[in-house]
Tab-separated table of C-alpha atoms and ligand atoms in Angstrom:
chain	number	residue	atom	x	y	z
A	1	UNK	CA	-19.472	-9.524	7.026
A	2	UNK	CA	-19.187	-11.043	10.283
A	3	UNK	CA	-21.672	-10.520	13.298
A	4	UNK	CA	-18.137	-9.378	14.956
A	5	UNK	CA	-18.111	-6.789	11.755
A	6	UNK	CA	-21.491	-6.365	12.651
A	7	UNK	CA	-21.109	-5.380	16.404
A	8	UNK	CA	-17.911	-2.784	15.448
A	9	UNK	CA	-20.337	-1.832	12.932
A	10	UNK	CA	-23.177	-0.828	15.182
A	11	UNK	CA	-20.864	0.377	18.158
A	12	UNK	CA	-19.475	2.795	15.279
A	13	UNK	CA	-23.065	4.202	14.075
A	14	UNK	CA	-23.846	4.821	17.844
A	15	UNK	CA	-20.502	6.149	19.393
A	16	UNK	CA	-20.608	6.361	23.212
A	17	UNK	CA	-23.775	4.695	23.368
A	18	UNK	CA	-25.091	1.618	25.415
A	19	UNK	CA	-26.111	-1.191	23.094
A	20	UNK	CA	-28.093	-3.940	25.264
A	21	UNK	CA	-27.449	-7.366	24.862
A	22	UNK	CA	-30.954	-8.169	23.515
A	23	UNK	CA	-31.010	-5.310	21.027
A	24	UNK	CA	-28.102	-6.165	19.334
A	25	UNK	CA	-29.247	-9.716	19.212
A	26	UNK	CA	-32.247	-8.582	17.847
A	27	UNK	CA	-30.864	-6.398	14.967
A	28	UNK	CA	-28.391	-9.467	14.126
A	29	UNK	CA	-30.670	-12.149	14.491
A	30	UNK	CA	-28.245	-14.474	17.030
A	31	UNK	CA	-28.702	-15.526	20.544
A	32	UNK	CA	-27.620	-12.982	23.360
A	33	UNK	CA	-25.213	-15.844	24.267
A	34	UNK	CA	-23.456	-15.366	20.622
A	35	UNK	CA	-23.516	-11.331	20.638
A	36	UNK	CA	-21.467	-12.040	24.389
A	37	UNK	CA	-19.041	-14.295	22.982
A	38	UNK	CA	-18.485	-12.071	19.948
A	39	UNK	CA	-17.777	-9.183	22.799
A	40	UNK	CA	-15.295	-11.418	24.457
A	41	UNK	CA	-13.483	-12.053	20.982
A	42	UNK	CA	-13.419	-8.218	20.318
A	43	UNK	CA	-11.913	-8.041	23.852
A	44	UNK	CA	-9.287	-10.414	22.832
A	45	UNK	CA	-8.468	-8.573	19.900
A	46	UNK	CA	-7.667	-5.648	21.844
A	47	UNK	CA	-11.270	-3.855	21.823
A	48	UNK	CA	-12.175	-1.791	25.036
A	49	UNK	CA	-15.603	-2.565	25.838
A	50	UNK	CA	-17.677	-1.654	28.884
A	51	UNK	CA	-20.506	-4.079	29.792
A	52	UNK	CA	-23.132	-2.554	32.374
A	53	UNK	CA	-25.995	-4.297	33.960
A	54	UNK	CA	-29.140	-3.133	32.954
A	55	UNK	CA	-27.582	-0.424	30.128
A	56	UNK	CA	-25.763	-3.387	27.695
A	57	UNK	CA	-22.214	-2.545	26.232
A	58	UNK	CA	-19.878	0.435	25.143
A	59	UNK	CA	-17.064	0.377	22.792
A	60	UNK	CA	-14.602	3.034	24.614
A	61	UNK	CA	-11.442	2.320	22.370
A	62	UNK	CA	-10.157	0.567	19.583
A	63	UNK	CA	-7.159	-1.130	19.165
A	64	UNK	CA	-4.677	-0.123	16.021
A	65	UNK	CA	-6.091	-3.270	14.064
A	66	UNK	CA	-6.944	-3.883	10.100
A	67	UNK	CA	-10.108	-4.950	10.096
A	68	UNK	CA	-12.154	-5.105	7.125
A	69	UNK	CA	-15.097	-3.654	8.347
A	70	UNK	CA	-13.227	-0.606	9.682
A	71	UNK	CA	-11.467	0.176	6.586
A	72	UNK	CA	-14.893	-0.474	4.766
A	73	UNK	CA	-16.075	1.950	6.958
A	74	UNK	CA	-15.897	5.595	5.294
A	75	UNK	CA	-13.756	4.539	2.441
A	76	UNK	CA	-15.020	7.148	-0.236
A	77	UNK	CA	-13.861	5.581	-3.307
A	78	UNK	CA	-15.579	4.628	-6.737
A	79	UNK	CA	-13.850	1.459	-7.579
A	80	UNK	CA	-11.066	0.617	-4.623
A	81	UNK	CA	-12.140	-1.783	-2.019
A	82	UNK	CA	-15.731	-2.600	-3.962
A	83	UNK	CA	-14.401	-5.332	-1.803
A	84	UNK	CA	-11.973	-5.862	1.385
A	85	UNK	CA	-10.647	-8.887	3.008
A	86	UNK	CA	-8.610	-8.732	6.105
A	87	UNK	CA	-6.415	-11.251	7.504
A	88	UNK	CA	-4.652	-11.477	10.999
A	89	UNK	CA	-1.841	-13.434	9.226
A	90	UNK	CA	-1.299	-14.977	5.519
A	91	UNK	CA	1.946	-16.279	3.367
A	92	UNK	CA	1.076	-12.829	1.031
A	93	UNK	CA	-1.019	-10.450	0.470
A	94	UNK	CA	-0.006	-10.500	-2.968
A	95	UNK	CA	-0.511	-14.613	-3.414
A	96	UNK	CA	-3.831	-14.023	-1.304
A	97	UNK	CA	-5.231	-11.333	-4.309
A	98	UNK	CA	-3.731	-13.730	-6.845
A	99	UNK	CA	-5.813	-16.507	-5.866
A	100	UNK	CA	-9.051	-14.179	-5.595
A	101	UNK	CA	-8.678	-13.068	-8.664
A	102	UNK	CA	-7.947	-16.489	-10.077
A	103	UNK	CA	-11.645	-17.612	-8.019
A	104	UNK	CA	-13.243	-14.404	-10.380
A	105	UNK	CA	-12.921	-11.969	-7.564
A	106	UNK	CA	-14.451	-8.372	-8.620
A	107	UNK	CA	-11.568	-5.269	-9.377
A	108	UNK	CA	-10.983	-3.245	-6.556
A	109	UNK	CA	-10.492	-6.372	-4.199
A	110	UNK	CA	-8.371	-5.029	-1.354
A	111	UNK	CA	-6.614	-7.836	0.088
A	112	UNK	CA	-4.750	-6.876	3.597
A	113	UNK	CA	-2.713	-8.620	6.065
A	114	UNK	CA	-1.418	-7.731	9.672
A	115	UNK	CA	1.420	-9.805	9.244
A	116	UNK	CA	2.684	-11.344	6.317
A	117	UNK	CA	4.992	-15.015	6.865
A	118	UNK	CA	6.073	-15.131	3.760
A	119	UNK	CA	6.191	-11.366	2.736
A	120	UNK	CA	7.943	-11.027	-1.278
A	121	UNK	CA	9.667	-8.061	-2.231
A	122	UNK	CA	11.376	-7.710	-5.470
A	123	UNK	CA	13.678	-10.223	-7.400
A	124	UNK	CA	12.730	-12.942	-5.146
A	125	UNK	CA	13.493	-11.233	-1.852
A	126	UNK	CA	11.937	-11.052	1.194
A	127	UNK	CA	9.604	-8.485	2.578
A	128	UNK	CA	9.975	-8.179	6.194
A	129	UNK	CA	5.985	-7.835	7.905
A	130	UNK	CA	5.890	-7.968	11.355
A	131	UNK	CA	2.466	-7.678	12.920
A	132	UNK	CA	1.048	-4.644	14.340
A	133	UNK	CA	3.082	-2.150	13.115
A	134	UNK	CA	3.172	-1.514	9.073
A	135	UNK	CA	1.006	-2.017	5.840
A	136	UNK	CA	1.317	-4.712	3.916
A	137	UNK	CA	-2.025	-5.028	1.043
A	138	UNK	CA	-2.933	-5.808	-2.434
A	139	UNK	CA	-5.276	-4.354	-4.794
A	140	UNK	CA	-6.615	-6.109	-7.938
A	141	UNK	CA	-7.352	-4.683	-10.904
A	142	UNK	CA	-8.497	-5.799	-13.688
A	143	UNK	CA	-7.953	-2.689	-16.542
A	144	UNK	CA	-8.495	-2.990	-20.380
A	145	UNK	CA	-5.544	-1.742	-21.491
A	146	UNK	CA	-2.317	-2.689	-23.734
A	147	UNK	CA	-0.544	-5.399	-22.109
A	148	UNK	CA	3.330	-3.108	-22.282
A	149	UNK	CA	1.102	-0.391	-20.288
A	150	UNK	CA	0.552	-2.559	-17.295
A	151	UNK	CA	3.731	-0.960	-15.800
A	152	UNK	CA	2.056	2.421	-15.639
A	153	UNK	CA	0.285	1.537	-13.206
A	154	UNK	CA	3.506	0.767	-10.298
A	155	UNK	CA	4.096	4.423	-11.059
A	156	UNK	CA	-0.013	5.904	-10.204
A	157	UNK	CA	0.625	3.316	-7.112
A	158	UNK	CA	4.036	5.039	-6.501
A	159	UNK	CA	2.503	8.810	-6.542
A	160	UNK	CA	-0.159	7.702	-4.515
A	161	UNK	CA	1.441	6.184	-1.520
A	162	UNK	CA	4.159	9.180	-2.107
A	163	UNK	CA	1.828	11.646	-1.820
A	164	UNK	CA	-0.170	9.945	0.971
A	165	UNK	CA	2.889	10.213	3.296
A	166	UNK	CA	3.155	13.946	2.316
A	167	UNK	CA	-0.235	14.705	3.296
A	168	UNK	CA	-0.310	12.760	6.257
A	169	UNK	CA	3.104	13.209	7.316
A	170	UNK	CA	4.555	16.116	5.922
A	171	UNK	CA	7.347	14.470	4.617
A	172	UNK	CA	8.753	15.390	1.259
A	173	UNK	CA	8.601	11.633	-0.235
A	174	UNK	CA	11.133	10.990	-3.130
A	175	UNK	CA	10.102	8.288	-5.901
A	176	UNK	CA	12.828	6.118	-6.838
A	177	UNK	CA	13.091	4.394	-10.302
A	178	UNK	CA	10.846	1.705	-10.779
A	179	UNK	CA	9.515	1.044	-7.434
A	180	UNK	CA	10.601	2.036	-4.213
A	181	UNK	CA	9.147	5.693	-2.415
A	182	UNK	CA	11.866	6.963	-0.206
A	183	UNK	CA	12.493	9.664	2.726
A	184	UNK	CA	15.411	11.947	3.190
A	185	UNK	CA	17.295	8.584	0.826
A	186	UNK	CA	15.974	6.078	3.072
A	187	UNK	CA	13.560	3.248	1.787
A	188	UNK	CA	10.339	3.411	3.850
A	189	UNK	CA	7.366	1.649	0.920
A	190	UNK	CA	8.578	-1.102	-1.368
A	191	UNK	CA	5.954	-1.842	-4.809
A	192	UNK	CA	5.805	-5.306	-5.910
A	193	UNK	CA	2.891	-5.794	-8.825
A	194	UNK	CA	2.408	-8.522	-10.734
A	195	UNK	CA	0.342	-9.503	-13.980
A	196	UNK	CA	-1.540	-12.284	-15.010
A	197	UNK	CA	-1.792	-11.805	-19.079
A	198	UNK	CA	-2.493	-13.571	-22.250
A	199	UNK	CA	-0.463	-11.794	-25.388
A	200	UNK	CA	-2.770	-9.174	-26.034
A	201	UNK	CA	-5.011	-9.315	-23.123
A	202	UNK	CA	-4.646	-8.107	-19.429
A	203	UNK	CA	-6.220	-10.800	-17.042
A	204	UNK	CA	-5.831	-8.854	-13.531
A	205	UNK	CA	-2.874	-7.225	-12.151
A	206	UNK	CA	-2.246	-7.083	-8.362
A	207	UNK	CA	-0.681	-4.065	-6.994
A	208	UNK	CA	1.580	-5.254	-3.822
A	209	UNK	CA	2.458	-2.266	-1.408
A	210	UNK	CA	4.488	-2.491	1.610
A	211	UNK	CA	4.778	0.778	3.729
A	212	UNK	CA	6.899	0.863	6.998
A	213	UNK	CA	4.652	2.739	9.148
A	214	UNK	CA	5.327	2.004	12.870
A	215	UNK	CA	7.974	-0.090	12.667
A	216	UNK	CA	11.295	0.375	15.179
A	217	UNK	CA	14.938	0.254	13.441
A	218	UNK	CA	15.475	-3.366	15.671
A	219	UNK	CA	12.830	-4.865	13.812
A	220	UNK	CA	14.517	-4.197	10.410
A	221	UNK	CA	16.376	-7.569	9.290
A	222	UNK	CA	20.309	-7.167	9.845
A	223	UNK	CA	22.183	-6.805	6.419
A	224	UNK	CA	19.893	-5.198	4.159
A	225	UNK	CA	21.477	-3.548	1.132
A	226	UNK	CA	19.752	-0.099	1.560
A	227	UNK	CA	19.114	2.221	4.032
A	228	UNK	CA	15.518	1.942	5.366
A	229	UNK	CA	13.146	3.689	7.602
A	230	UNK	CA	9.296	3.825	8.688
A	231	UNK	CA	7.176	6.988	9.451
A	232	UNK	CA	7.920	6.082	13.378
A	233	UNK	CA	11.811	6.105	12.716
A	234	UNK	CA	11.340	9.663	10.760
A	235	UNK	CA	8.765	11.313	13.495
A	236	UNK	CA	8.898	9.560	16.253
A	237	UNK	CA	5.209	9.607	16.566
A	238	UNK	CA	3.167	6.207	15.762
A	239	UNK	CA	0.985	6.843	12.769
A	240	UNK	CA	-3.215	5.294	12.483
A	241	UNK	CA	-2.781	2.289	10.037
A	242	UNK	CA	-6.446	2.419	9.391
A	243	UNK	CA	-6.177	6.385	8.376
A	244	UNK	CA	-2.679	6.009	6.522
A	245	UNK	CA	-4.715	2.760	4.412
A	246	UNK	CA	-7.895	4.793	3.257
A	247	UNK	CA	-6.048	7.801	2.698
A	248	UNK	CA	-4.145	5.922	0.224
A	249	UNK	CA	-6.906	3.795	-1.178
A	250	UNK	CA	-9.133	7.287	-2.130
A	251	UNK	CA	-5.566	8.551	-3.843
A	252	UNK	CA	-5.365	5.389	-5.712
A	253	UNK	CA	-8.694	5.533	-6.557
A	254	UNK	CA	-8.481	9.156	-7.924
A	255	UNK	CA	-5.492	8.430	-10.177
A	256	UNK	CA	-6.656	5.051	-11.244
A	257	UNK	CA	-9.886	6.385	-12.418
A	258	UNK	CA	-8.359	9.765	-13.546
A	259	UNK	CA	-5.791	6.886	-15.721
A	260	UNK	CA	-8.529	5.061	-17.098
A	261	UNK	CA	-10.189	8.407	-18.604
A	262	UNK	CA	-6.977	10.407	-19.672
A	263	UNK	CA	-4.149	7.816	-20.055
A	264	UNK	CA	-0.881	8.305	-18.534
A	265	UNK	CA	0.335	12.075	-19.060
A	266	UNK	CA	-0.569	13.227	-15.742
A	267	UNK	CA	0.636	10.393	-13.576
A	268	UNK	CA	3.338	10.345	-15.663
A	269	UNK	CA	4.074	14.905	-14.418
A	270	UNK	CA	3.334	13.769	-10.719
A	271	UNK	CA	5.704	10.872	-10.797
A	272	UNK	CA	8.480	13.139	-12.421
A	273	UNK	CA	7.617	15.811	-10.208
A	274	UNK	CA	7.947	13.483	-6.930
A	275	UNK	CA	11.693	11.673	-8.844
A	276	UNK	CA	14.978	13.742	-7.567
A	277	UNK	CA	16.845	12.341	-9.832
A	278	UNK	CA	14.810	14.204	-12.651
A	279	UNK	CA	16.816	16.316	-15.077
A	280	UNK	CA	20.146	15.556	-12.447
A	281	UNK	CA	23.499	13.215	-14.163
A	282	UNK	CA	23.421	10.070	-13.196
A	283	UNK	CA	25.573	6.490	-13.724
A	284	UNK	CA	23.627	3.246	-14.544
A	285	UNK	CA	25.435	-0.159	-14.109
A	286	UNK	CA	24.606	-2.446	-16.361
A	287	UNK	CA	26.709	-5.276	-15.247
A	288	UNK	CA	28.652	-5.009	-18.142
A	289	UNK	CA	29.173	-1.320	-18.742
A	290	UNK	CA	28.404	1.810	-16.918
A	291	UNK	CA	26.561	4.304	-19.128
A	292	UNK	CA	26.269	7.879	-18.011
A	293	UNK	CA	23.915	10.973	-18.919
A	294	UNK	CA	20.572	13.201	-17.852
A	295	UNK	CA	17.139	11.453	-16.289
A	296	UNK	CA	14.783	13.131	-18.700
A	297	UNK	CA	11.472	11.392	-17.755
A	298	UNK	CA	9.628	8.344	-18.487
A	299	UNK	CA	8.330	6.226	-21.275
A	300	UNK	CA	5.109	5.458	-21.887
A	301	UNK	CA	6.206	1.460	-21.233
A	302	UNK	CA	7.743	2.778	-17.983
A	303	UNK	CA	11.587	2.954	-18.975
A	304	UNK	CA	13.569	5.814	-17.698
A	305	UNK	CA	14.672	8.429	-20.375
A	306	UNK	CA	18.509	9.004	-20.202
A	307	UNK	CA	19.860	12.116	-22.155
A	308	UNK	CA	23.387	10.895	-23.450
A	309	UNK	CA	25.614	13.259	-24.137
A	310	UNK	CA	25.713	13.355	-27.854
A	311	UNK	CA	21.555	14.023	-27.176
A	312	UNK	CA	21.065	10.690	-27.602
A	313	UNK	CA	18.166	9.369	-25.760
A	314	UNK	CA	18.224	5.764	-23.963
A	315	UNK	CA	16.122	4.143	-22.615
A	316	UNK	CA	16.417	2.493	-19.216
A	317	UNK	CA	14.424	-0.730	-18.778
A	318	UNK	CA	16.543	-2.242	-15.680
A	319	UNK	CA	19.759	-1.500	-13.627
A	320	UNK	CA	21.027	0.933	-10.375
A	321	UNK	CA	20.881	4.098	-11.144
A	322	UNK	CA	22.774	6.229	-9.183
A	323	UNK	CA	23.351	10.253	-8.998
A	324	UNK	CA	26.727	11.012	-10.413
A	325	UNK	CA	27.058	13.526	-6.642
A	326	UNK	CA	26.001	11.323	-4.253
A	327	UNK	CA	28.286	8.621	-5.654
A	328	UNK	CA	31.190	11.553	-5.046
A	329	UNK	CA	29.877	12.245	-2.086
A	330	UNK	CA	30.443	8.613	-0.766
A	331	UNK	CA	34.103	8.587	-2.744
A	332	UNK	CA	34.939	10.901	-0.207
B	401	BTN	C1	10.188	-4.439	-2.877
B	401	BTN	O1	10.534	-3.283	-2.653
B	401	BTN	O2	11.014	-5.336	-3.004
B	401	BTN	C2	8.710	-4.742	-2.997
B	401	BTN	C3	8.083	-5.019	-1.659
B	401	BTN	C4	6.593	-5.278	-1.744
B	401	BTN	C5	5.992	-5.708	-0.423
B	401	BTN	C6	4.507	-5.809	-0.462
B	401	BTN	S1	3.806	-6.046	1.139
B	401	BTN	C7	2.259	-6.401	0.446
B	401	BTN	C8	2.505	-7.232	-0.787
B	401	BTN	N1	2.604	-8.636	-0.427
B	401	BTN	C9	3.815	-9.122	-0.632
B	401	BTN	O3	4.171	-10.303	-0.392
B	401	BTN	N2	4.615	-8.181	-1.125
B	401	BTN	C10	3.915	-6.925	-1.308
């Protein structure tokens, strides 16, 4: 931690209180000429503080800002964010963890960015992550389990930051098939995870999440294939980062340990609780051909069930699938 962590830290433990110069110095062991220089920095970042001769300093507001310390701060998990690193900028959140974890960084590393220059989404696309505004972190994890099970776990991240937005937000948050969380059929959190494995033997996986939080619709890119929204675009209120983030680490945590103990089964009932398309007829292009039937769950390897309709089950490892009615619906 940094003695700028340190000051937050103590300005936090001692709300609306006056911290002198000389006792802070004293409880961080660095000159009073350091603890003002840290103050300034704070300032820059957007920190509020009130210096007063004779009484010291007073943190009056924060600013909207990812700071390790502050998400540190309060996080009541068991295994999430045993560790957190925050940057003001990196390439990815996602290369960041991958690197960590390459170094022998513990599970639960949270890795988060306020902006991301090189954010990745999905098949080599890009993951727009402007600063200020949305979520963009990575978890690492390092489970014992079957290699072919590692995709369970982009479906316990995809329940989490599902049901995060409906607690916080009220919204009724649709999972989409594999990865994407959506709002009223709008894109608004994108999953990327990625493994690191030997045949039999999970090294670390990295859970990437992306969640449009405060985000306006000019700073989408032009031309994106999908419709997308944020939290901001939906309410028209700006949401606390810093809340959304441990909200959704402590779900995470839950499930993850909840996964470890009991297996899949009861992600697996959330997830097909939170999917629309569950039990509704829907198309699947396959490039080729165009196969047709009933979502009737998932597999344990994280394919989607489709009920043909000689009973036939298939199972669904890639491809669009769309509901047979909205695809009417946009005939029309
Ligand atoms: C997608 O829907 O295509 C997946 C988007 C994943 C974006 C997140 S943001 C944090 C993490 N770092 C990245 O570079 N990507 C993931």
């Amino acid at each position: 931690m940094t003695s700028r962590d340190k000051i937050i830290g103590l300005f936090r433990t001692c709300p609306n209180q006056y911290l002198s110069g000389q006792e802070i110095s004293r409880l961080l062991d660095i000159s009073r000429a350091a603890v003002w220089k840290q103050v300034e920095v704070l300032r820059e970042l957007g920190f509020e503080i009130e210096a007063k001769h004779s009484l010291g300093y007073r943190l009056l507001a924060a600013p909207d800002l990812l700071l390790a310390s502050e998400i540190e701060r309060g996080l009541n998990c068991q295994l999430i964010g045993r560790s957190v690193i925050s940057f003001p900028e990196t390439d990815s959140t996602n290369v960041r963890a991958r690197r960590l974890a390459e170094e022998g960084a513990i599970e639960g590393t949270v890795v988060v960015a306020d902006r991301q220059s090189a954010g990745r989404g999905r098949l080599g696309r890009r993951w727009e992550s402007p600063p200020g505004v949305n979520l963009y972190c990575s978890i690492l994890l390092r489970p014992q389990i079957p290699v072919q099970q590692a995709p369970q776990l982009t479906f316990l991240t995809a329940v989490a930051v599902a049901e995060t937005l409906q607690e916080l937000c009220q919204f009724s948050a649709e999972v989409k098939w594999p990865n994407d969380i959506l709002i009223n059929g709008a894109k608004i959190s994108g999953l990327l995870n990625e493994m690191n494995a030997e045949t039999e033997q999970i090294h670390f996986v990295i859970l990437g999440v992306g969640v449009n939080l405060n985000m306006t619709e000019s700073q989408f890119p032009d031309g994106l294939n999908y419709p997308a929204t944020s939290v901001f675009m939906e309410t028209g209120q700006p949401i606390d980062r810093l809340n959304f983030l441990q909200f959704f680490l402590q779900r995470l945590d839950l499930y993850y340990s909840e996964f470890l103990q009991e297996g899949f089964t009861p992600i697996r009932h959330r997830w097909e609780s939170l999917c629309h398309i569950m039990n509704k007829q829907v198309e699947v292009d396959r490039g080729n051909r165009c196969l047709r039937g009933t979502v009737v769950g998932l597999e344990a390897d994280g394919a989607l069930r489709l009920q043909q309709q000689d009973g036939q089950i298939e199972k669904i490892l890639a491809g669009d699938v769309i509901p047979v009615k909205s695809r009417k619906r946009e005939k029309n």
